[in-house]
């Protein structure tokens, strides 16, 4: 095959980047700030625009409503600023976990006022989606309990079902609801949507435009994520991904930094499903990482390039040969077919694609040689000071 045969696959492989990945974040033990970190939606969109300009792969930006939309700001203005930076607003992420009223949950809370607040917030998010031209409403719930007996698990299940159905029906026809799951944290005894089976169940109950979102960091150790992905694809229930890597729990590390073969195997299942005739065009590839220590724009670009490399490797798998080996029950032949693609050097294909698009051949090198970061390090602390925010200590 020629390099250019892979160009349409790379064109289709667009990855959404999260606004929160450009901002200062920390752990519960502390937050280390960076001078170049973005602290307004304008700065986040500027950074996302830069990553898209350098990679050619990130035309949309996920937003987190309470972190990105201040009261009184017209969301269409935010969409306009995104466009100025060459990107669009992507998935809308309601925030149903931060306010005090959500102490015992949002839509599953026994407190009716919390449930009402959650519904109002989601309806506002749907309006933000309309105003920004977004067609993805992406839910993650911190809802759960910390102790046995704290609340009635089935009563909570029924509340979740009712809420998702109501919200699904409030969405415009063009909007898709994504339902994310997570086994624990912040809830430490039970989480109301703890795994992919529960997410698929709730999504099916909600309606035809609800699908499952697989966050690669949201599994207990040893989970076979590609199996989950293959299963959901075959059931037409896979809505999208939040990509990140992990060593222990939801560590939010750079994709592929710990286990690139696992990411390759996920992409391989997607390409296998596509070859089998499953429509994979609507699967939303999104990054969900917060870079505590790494410089944020560099980390995001590193992630996007890694995702492209691993995706391309999965595209290289000779699936006819693989099927042959599988039919003959030749385990070693089959496994070697995967390994051959995984260890292939895809850089020449990626470079040819970048050249055809007028993109930098080595996006990370281009970024590091530019003055983009230094300029932000100089300007952003002044902006924060002018807004009366605590100036970041930073590494600069
Ligand atoms: C929660 O751990 C999560 O994965 C959800 O997707 C949130 O929206 C995101 O991280 C940011 O906190
Ligand atoms: Mn996530």
CSV table of C-alpha atoms and ligand atoms in Angstrom, one decimal:
chain,number,residue,atom,x,y,z
A,1,UNK,CA,0.0,0.0,0.0
A,2,UNK,CA,1.1,3.6,-0.6
A,3,UNK,CA,1.4,6.2,2.1
A,4,UNK,CA,-1.4,8.1,0.5
A,5,UNK,CA,-3.8,5.1,0.9
A,6,UNK,CA,-3.8,5.9,4.7
A,7,UNK,CA,-4.6,9.6,4.2
A,8,UNK,CA,-8.4,9.2,4.3
A,9,UNK,CA,-8.1,7.2,7.6
A,10,UNK,CA,-5.9,10.0,9.1
A,11,UNK,CA,-8.3,12.6,7.8
A,12,UNK,CA,-11.2,10.9,9.6
A,13,UNK,CA,-9.3,10.4,12.8
A,14,UNK,CA,-10.1,13.7,14.6
A,15,UNK,CA,-9.5,14.0,18.3
A,16,UNK,CA,-11.3,16.3,20.6
A,17,UNK,CA,-9.2,18.1,23.2
A,18,UNK,CA,-10.5,19.2,26.6
A,19,UNK,CA,-10.5,22.9,27.6
A,20,UNK,CA,-9.6,21.7,31.1
A,21,UNK,CA,-6.3,20.1,29.9
A,22,UNK,CA,-4.8,23.6,29.4
A,23,UNK,CA,-5.7,24.9,32.9
A,24,UNK,CA,-3.8,24.5,36.2
A,25,UNK,CA,-5.0,21.4,38.0
A,26,UNK,CA,-3.7,19.4,40.9
A,27,UNK,CA,-4.3,16.5,43.2
A,28,UNK,CA,-6.1,16.7,46.5
A,29,UNK,CA,-2.7,17.3,48.0
A,30,UNK,CA,-1.9,20.4,46.2
A,31,UNK,CA,-1.7,22.3,42.9
A,32,UNK,CA,1.5,23.4,41.2
A,33,UNK,CA,0.8,26.3,38.9
A,34,UNK,CA,2.4,27.1,35.6
A,35,UNK,CA,2.8,30.7,34.2
A,36,UNK,CA,1.7,29.6,30.7
A,37,UNK,CA,-1.4,27.8,31.9
A,38,UNK,CA,-4.7,29.0,30.6
A,39,UNK,CA,-7.2,30.5,33.1
A,40,UNK,CA,-9.9,31.9,30.9
A,41,UNK,CA,-12.0,30.2,28.1
A,42,UNK,CA,-10.3,32.6,25.7
A,43,UNK,CA,-6.9,31.3,26.7
A,44,UNK,CA,-8.0,27.7,26.6
A,45,UNK,CA,-9.4,28.2,23.1
A,46,UNK,CA,-6.2,29.9,22.0
A,47,UNK,CA,-4.2,26.9,23.2
A,48,UNK,CA,-6.5,24.4,21.6
A,49,UNK,CA,-6.3,26.4,18.3
A,50,UNK,CA,-2.5,26.1,18.5
A,51,UNK,CA,-2.6,22.3,19.0
A,52,UNK,CA,-5.0,22.0,16.0
A,53,UNK,CA,-2.8,24.2,13.8
A,54,UNK,CA,0.2,22.1,14.6
A,55,UNK,CA,-1.4,18.6,14.5
A,56,UNK,CA,-4.3,19.2,12.0
A,57,UNK,CA,-6.2,16.6,14.0
A,58,UNK,CA,-8.1,18.5,16.7
A,59,UNK,CA,-10.9,20.7,15.3
A,60,UNK,CA,-13.1,20.6,18.3
A,61,UNK,CA,-12.7,21.5,22.0
A,62,UNK,CA,-14.7,19.9,24.9
A,63,UNK,CA,-16.0,22.4,27.4
A,64,UNK,CA,-16.9,21.9,31.0
A,65,UNK,CA,-19.9,24.2,31.7
A,66,UNK,CA,-19.2,25.6,35.1
A,67,UNK,CA,-15.5,26.0,34.4
A,68,UNK,CA,-15.9,27.6,31.0
A,69,UNK,CA,-19.2,29.5,30.9
A,70,UNK,CA,-19.5,32.4,33.2
A,71,UNK,CA,-23.0,33.7,34.1
A,72,UNK,CA,-24.1,36.5,31.7
A,73,UNK,CA,-21.8,35.4,28.9
A,74,UNK,CA,-23.6,34.5,25.6
A,75,UNK,CA,-22.3,31.1,24.6
A,76,UNK,CA,-22.5,32.0,20.9
A,77,UNK,CA,-19.8,34.6,21.7
A,78,UNK,CA,-17.7,31.6,23.0
A,79,UNK,CA,-18.4,29.8,19.7
A,80,UNK,CA,-17.2,32.9,17.8
A,81,UNK,CA,-13.9,33.0,19.8
A,82,UNK,CA,-13.4,29.3,19.1
A,83,UNK,CA,-13.9,30.0,15.4
A,84,UNK,CA,-11.4,32.9,15.6
A,85,UNK,CA,-8.9,30.3,16.8
A,86,UNK,CA,-9.7,27.9,14.0
A,87,UNK,CA,-11.6,25.4,16.2
A,88,UNK,CA,-15.3,24.7,17.2
A,89,UNK,CA,-16.9,23.9,20.5
A,90,UNK,CA,-17.3,20.2,20.8
A,91,UNK,CA,-18.9,18.1,23.6
A,92,UNK,CA,-20.7,19.9,26.4
A,93,UNK,CA,-19.9,18.5,29.8
A,94,UNK,CA,-22.4,19.4,32.5
A,95,UNK,CA,-20.9,19.8,35.9
A,96,UNK,CA,-23.1,17.8,38.3
A,97,UNK,CA,-20.5,17.3,41.0
A,98,UNK,CA,-19.0,20.5,42.2
A,99,UNK,CA,-21.8,22.5,43.9
A,100,UNK,CA,-22.4,22.0,47.6
A,101,UNK,CA,-26.0,20.8,46.9
A,102,UNK,CA,-24.5,17.7,45.2
A,103,UNK,CA,-22.9,16.4,48.4
A,104,UNK,CA,-25.2,13.3,48.3
A,105,UNK,CA,-25.4,13.1,44.5
A,106,UNK,CA,-27.0,15.0,41.7
A,107,UNK,CA,-29.9,13.2,39.9
A,108,UNK,CA,-29.7,10.2,42.2
A,109,UNK,CA,-29.6,12.3,45.4
A,110,UNK,CA,-32.4,11.7,48.0
A,111,UNK,CA,-32.6,15.5,48.2
A,112,UNK,CA,-35.2,16.7,45.7
A,113,UNK,CA,-33.7,20.2,45.5
A,114,UNK,CA,-30.4,18.6,44.3
A,115,UNK,CA,-32.3,16.7,41.6
A,116,UNK,CA,-34.1,19.8,40.5
A,117,UNK,CA,-30.9,21.8,40.4
A,118,UNK,CA,-29.3,19.0,38.3
A,119,UNK,CA,-32.2,19.1,35.8
A,120,UNK,CA,-32.0,22.8,35.4
A,121,UNK,CA,-28.3,22.7,34.9
A,122,UNK,CA,-28.7,20.0,32.2
A,123,UNK,CA,-31.4,22.0,30.4
A,124,UNK,CA,-29.1,25.0,30.5
A,125,UNK,CA,-26.3,22.8,29.0
A,126,UNK,CA,-28.6,21.7,26.2
A,127,UNK,CA,-29.2,25.4,25.4
A,128,UNK,CA,-25.4,26.0,25.4
A,129,UNK,CA,-25.1,23.1,23.0
A,130,UNK,CA,-27.7,24.7,20.7
A,131,UNK,CA,-26.0,28.1,20.9
A,132,UNK,CA,-22.5,26.8,20.2
A,133,UNK,CA,-23.6,24.3,17.5
A,134,UNK,CA,-22.5,21.3,19.6
A,135,UNK,CA,-24.1,17.9,19.1
A,136,UNK,CA,-22.7,16.0,22.1
A,137,UNK,CA,-23.9,16.2,25.7
A,138,UNK,CA,-21.4,14.2,27.7
A,139,UNK,CA,-22.3,13.0,31.2
A,140,UNK,CA,-20.1,11.9,34.0
A,141,UNK,CA,-21.7,11.5,37.4
A,142,UNK,CA,-19.8,11.6,40.7
A,143,UNK,CA,-23.0,10.1,42.2
A,144,UNK,CA,-22.6,7.3,44.7
A,145,UNK,CA,-22.2,6.5,48.3
A,146,UNK,CA,-19.3,6.2,50.7
A,147,UNK,CA,-20.6,3.7,53.2
A,148,UNK,CA,-22.7,0.5,53.2
A,149,UNK,CA,-26.3,1.4,54.0
A,150,UNK,CA,-25.8,5.1,53.3
A,151,UNK,CA,-28.6,5.1,50.7
A,152,UNK,CA,-31.0,2.8,48.8
A,153,UNK,CA,-29.0,1.7,45.7
A,154,UNK,CA,-32.1,0.7,43.8
A,155,UNK,CA,-34.0,3.9,44.6
A,156,UNK,CA,-30.9,5.7,43.2
A,157,UNK,CA,-30.9,3.5,40.1
A,158,UNK,CA,-34.5,4.4,39.4
A,159,UNK,CA,-33.8,8.2,39.8
A,160,UNK,CA,-30.9,7.9,37.4
A,161,UNK,CA,-33.1,6.1,34.8
A,162,UNK,CA,-35.8,8.8,35.1
A,163,UNK,CA,-33.4,11.7,34.8
A,164,UNK,CA,-31.5,10.4,31.8
A,165,UNK,CA,-34.8,9.7,30.0
A,166,UNK,CA,-36.1,13.1,30.7
A,167,UNK,CA,-32.8,14.8,29.6
A,168,UNK,CA,-32.6,12.6,26.5
A,169,UNK,CA,-36.1,13.7,25.5
A,170,UNK,CA,-35.2,17.3,26.1
A,171,UNK,CA,-32.3,17.2,23.6
A,172,UNK,CA,-32.7,18.3,20.0
A,173,UNK,CA,-32.8,15.5,17.5
A,174,UNK,CA,-29.3,16.2,16.4
A,175,UNK,CA,-27.8,15.8,19.8
A,176,UNK,CA,-26.2,12.6,21.2
A,177,UNK,CA,-26.0,11.9,24.9
A,178,UNK,CA,-22.8,10.1,26.1
A,179,UNK,CA,-22.9,8.2,29.4
A,180,UNK,CA,-19.6,7.8,31.2
A,181,UNK,CA,-18.9,5.2,33.9
A,182,UNK,CA,-16.3,5.0,36.7
A,183,UNK,CA,-15.9,2.3,39.3
A,184,UNK,CA,-15.0,4.6,42.2
A,185,UNK,CA,-13.8,8.1,43.1
A,186,UNK,CA,-15.1,10.3,44.5
A,187,UNK,CA,-17.6,7.7,45.8
A,188,UNK,CA,-15.8,5.0,47.6
A,189,UNK,CA,-18.4,2.4,48.4
A,190,UNK,CA,-20.7,2.4,45.4
A,191,UNK,CA,-20.9,4.5,42.3
A,192,UNK,CA,-24.3,4.8,40.6
A,193,UNK,CA,-22.8,4.1,37.1
A,194,UNK,CA,-19.9,1.9,38.0
A,195,UNK,CA,-19.2,0.0,34.8
A,196,UNK,CA,-19.9,-0.2,31.1
A,197,UNK,CA,-22.8,-2.6,31.6
A,198,UNK,CA,-24.6,-0.2,33.8
A,199,UNK,CA,-23.8,2.7,31.4
A,200,UNK,CA,-25.2,0.7,28.5
A,201,UNK,CA,-28.2,-0.2,30.4
A,202,UNK,CA,-28.9,3.4,31.4
A,203,UNK,CA,-28.2,4.6,27.9
A,204,UNK,CA,-30.6,2.1,26.3
A,205,UNK,CA,-33.3,3.1,28.8
A,206,UNK,CA,-32.8,6.8,28.1
A,207,UNK,CA,-33.4,6.5,24.3
A,208,UNK,CA,-31.8,5.9,20.9
A,209,UNK,CA,-29.5,8.9,21.0
A,210,UNK,CA,-27.7,7.8,24.2
A,211,UNK,CA,-24.5,5.8,24.0
A,212,UNK,CA,-21.7,4.8,26.3
A,213,UNK,CA,-18.5,6.8,26.8
A,214,UNK,CA,-15.4,4.7,27.6
A,215,UNK,CA,-12.8,6.7,29.7
A,216,UNK,CA,-9.7,4.5,29.5
A,217,UNK,CA,-8.8,5.5,33.1
A,218,UNK,CA,-12.1,4.4,34.5
A,219,UNK,CA,-11.5,0.7,35.0
A,220,UNK,CA,-10.3,-1.5,37.8
A,221,UNK,CA,-6.8,-2.9,37.3
A,222,UNK,CA,-6.6,-5.6,34.7
A,223,UNK,CA,-9.8,-4.8,32.9
A,224,UNK,CA,-9.7,-5.8,29.3
A,225,UNK,CA,-10.8,-2.5,27.8
A,226,UNK,CA,-10.6,-3.6,24.1
A,227,UNK,CA,-13.0,-6.4,24.9
A,228,UNK,CA,-15.5,-3.9,26.3
A,229,UNK,CA,-15.0,-1.7,23.2
A,230,UNK,CA,-15.5,-4.6,20.8
A,231,UNK,CA,-18.7,-5.6,22.6
A,232,UNK,CA,-20.1,-2.1,22.7
A,233,UNK,CA,-19.3,-1.6,19.0
A,234,UNK,CA,-21.1,-4.8,18.1
A,235,UNK,CA,-24.1,-3.7,20.1
A,236,UNK,CA,-23.9,-0.2,18.4
A,237,UNK,CA,-23.6,1.3,21.9
A,238,UNK,CA,-20.2,2.8,21.7
A,239,UNK,CA,-20.5,6.6,21.7
A,240,UNK,CA,-16.9,7.7,22.3
A,241,UNK,CA,-13.8,7.7,24.4
A,242,UNK,CA,-12.0,9.8,26.9
A,243,UNK,CA,-8.4,8.8,26.3
A,244,UNK,CA,-5.7,9.0,28.9
A,245,UNK,CA,-3.3,6.5,30.4
A,246,UNK,CA,-3.0,5.1,33.9
A,247,UNK,CA,-0.8,3.0,36.1
A,248,UNK,CA,-2.9,2.6,39.2
A,249,UNK,CA,-6.4,4.3,39.0
A,250,UNK,CA,-7.8,7.4,37.2
A,251,UNK,CA,-4.3,8.8,36.9
A,252,UNK,CA,-4.9,11.0,33.8
A,253,UNK,CA,-1.4,10.3,32.4
A,254,UNK,CA,-0.5,11.0,28.8
A,255,UNK,CA,-2.0,8.5,26.4
A,256,UNK,CA,0.4,5.7,25.6
A,257,UNK,CA,2.9,6.7,28.3
A,258,UNK,CA,2.4,3.5,30.3
A,259,UNK,CA,0.8,1.0,28.0
A,260,UNK,CA,0.8,1.9,24.3
A,261,UNK,CA,0.0,-1.7,23.2
A,262,UNK,CA,-3.3,-1.5,25.1
A,263,UNK,CA,-4.3,1.7,23.1
A,264,UNK,CA,-3.3,0.0,19.9
A,265,UNK,CA,-5.5,-3.0,20.8
A,266,UNK,CA,-8.5,-0.7,21.3
A,267,UNK,CA,-7.9,0.9,17.9
A,268,UNK,CA,-7.5,-2.6,16.4
A,269,UNK,CA,-11.0,-3.5,17.6
A,270,UNK,CA,-12.4,-0.4,16.1
A,271,UNK,CA,-10.7,-1.0,12.7
A,272,UNK,CA,-11.9,-4.7,12.9
A,273,UNK,CA,-15.5,-3.6,13.5
A,274,UNK,CA,-15.2,-1.1,10.6
A,275,UNK,CA,-14.0,-3.9,8.3
A,276,UNK,CA,-16.9,-6.0,9.5
A,277,UNK,CA,-19.3,-3.2,8.3
A,278,UNK,CA,-20.0,-1.5,11.7
A,279,UNK,CA,-20.4,2.2,11.3
A,280,UNK,CA,-17.6,3.7,13.4
A,281,UNK,CA,-17.8,7.2,11.9
A,282,UNK,CA,-19.8,8.6,14.9
A,283,UNK,CA,-17.4,7.3,17.6
A,284,UNK,CA,-16.1,10.5,19.3
A,285,UNK,CA,-12.4,10.3,20.1
A,286,UNK,CA,-11.7,12.7,23.0
A,287,UNK,CA,-8.8,13.3,25.3
A,288,UNK,CA,-9.5,13.6,29.0
A,289,UNK,CA,-6.3,14.4,30.7
A,290,UNK,CA,-5.1,17.1,33.1
A,291,UNK,CA,-1.4,17.7,33.1
A,292,UNK,CA,-0.4,18.4,36.6
A,293,UNK,CA,3.4,18.6,36.0
A,294,UNK,CA,4.0,18.5,32.3
A,295,UNK,CA,3.7,21.8,30.3
A,296,UNK,CA,0.1,21.6,29.1
A,297,UNK,CA,0.3,22.5,25.4
A,298,UNK,CA,3.2,20.2,24.9
A,299,UNK,CA,1.5,17.4,26.8
A,300,UNK,CA,-1.6,17.8,24.7
A,301,UNK,CA,0.3,17.8,21.4
A,302,UNK,CA,2.3,14.7,22.5
A,303,UNK,CA,-0.9,13.0,23.3
A,304,UNK,CA,-2.5,13.8,19.9
A,305,UNK,CA,0.6,12.7,18.0
A,306,UNK,CA,0.7,9.4,20.0
A,307,UNK,CA,-2.9,8.7,19.3
A,308,UNK,CA,-2.3,9.2,15.6
A,309,UNK,CA,0.7,6.9,15.7
A,310,UNK,CA,-1.2,4.1,17.5
A,311,UNK,CA,-4.2,4.5,15.3
A,312,UNK,CA,-2.2,4.2,12.2
A,313,UNK,CA,-0.4,1.1,13.6
A,314,UNK,CA,-3.9,-0.4,14.1
A,315,UNK,CA,-4.8,0.5,10.5
A,316,UNK,CA,-1.7,-1.5,9.3
A,317,UNK,CA,-2.9,-4.8,10.8
A,318,UNK,CA,-3.4,-7.3,8.0
A,319,UNK,CA,-6.8,-8.4,9.0
A,320,UNK,CA,-7.2,-10.9,6.2
A,321,UNK,CA,-4.1,-12.7,7.3
A,322,UNK,CA,-5.3,-12.5,10.9
A,323,UNK,CA,-8.6,-14.1,10.0
A,324,UNK,CA,-6.7,-16.8,8.3
A,325,UNK,CA,-4.5,-17.6,11.3
A,326,UNK,CA,-7.5,-17.4,13.5
A,327,UNK,CA,-9.4,-19.9,11.3
A,328,UNK,CA,-6.4,-22.3,11.5
A,329,UNK,CA,-6.3,-21.7,15.3
A,330,UNK,CA,-2.7,-20.6,14.8
A,331,UNK,CA,-2.2,-18.5,17.9
A,332,UNK,CA,1.3,-17.5,17.3
A,333,UNK,CA,0.6,-16.5,13.7
A,334,UNK,CA,-2.4,-14.4,14.8
A,335,UNK,CA,-0.5,-12.7,17.6
A,336,UNK,CA,2.5,-12.0,15.4
A,337,UNK,CA,0.2,-10.3,12.8
A,338,UNK,CA,-0.8,-7.8,15.6
A,339,UNK,CA,2.8,-7.4,16.9
A,340,UNK,CA,4.1,-6.8,13.4
A,341,UNK,CA,1.8,-3.8,12.9
A,342,UNK,CA,2.4,-2.5,16.5
A,343,UNK,CA,6.2,-2.5,16.0
A,344,UNK,CA,6.0,-0.9,12.4
A,345,UNK,CA,7.4,2.5,11.9
A,346,UNK,CA,4.5,4.7,10.9
A,347,UNK,CA,6.4,8.0,11.0
A,348,UNK,CA,7.0,8.0,7.2
A,349,UNK,CA,3.2,7.8,6.6
A,350,UNK,CA,2.4,10.4,9.2
A,351,UNK,CA,5.1,12.8,7.7
A,352,UNK,CA,3.7,12.3,4.2
A,353,UNK,CA,0.2,13.1,5.5
A,354,UNK,CA,1.4,16.2,7.3
A,355,UNK,CA,3.3,17.3,4.2
A,356,UNK,CA,0.2,16.9,2.1
A,357,UNK,CA,-1.7,19.2,4.5
A,358,UNK,CA,1.1,21.8,4.9
A,359,UNK,CA,1.5,20.8,8.5
A,360,UNK,CA,4.8,20.8,10.4
A,361,UNK,CA,6.5,17.4,9.9
A,362,UNK,CA,7.4,17.3,13.6
A,363,UNK,CA,4.7,19.2,15.5
A,364,UNK,CA,6.2,18.9,18.9
A,365,UNK,CA,9.6,20.1,17.7
A,366,UNK,CA,8.0,23.0,15.9
A,367,UNK,CA,6.2,24.0,19.1
A,368,UNK,CA,9.3,23.7,21.3
A,369,UNK,CA,11.3,25.8,18.8
A,370,UNK,CA,8.6,28.5,18.6
A,371,UNK,CA,8.0,31.4,21.0
A,372,UNK,CA,4.4,30.3,21.8
A,373,UNK,CA,5.1,29.1,25.3
A,374,UNK,CA,7.5,31.8,26.3
A,375,UNK,CA,5.0,34.4,25.1
A,376,UNK,CA,2.3,32.9,27.2
A,377,UNK,CA,4.6,32.7,30.2
A,378,UNK,CA,5.2,36.4,29.8
A,379,UNK,CA,1.7,37.5,29.2
A,380,UNK,CA,-0.6,35.3,31.2
A,381,UNK,CA,0.6,36.1,34.8
A,382,UNK,CA,-0.1,39.8,34.0
A,383,UNK,CA,-3.6,39.0,32.8
A,384,UNK,CA,-4.3,37.0,36.0
A,385,UNK,CA,-3.0,39.8,38.1
A,386,UNK,CA,-5.1,42.3,36.3
A,387,UNK,CA,-8.2,40.2,37.0
A,388,UNK,CA,-7.2,40.0,40.6
A,389,UNK,CA,-6.5,36.2,40.5
A,390,UNK,CA,-3.6,34.7,42.5
A,391,UNK,CA,-0.6,34.8,40.2
A,392,UNK,CA,0.8,31.3,39.4
A,393,UNK,CA,4.2,30.4,40.9
A,394,UNK,CA,5.1,28.4,37.8
A,395,UNK,CA,8.3,26.8,36.6
A,396,UNK,CA,9.5,29.6,34.4
B,1,LIG,C1,-14.0,12.2,35.9
B,1,LIG,O1,-13.0,11.5,36.4
B,1,LIG,C2,-13.8,12.6,34.4
B,1,LIG,O2,-13.2,11.5,33.7
B,1,LIG,C3,-15.1,13.1,33.7
B,1,LIG,O3,-15.0,12.8,32.3
B,1,LIG,C4,-15.0,14.6,34.0
B,1,LIG,O4,-15.8,15.3,33.1
B,1,LIG,C5,-13.5,14.8,33.7
B,1,LIG,O5,-12.9,13.7,34.3
B,1,LIG,C6,-12.9,16.1,34.3
B,1,LIG,O6,-13.0,16.1,35.7
B,2,LIG,MN1,-13.6,11.3,31.6
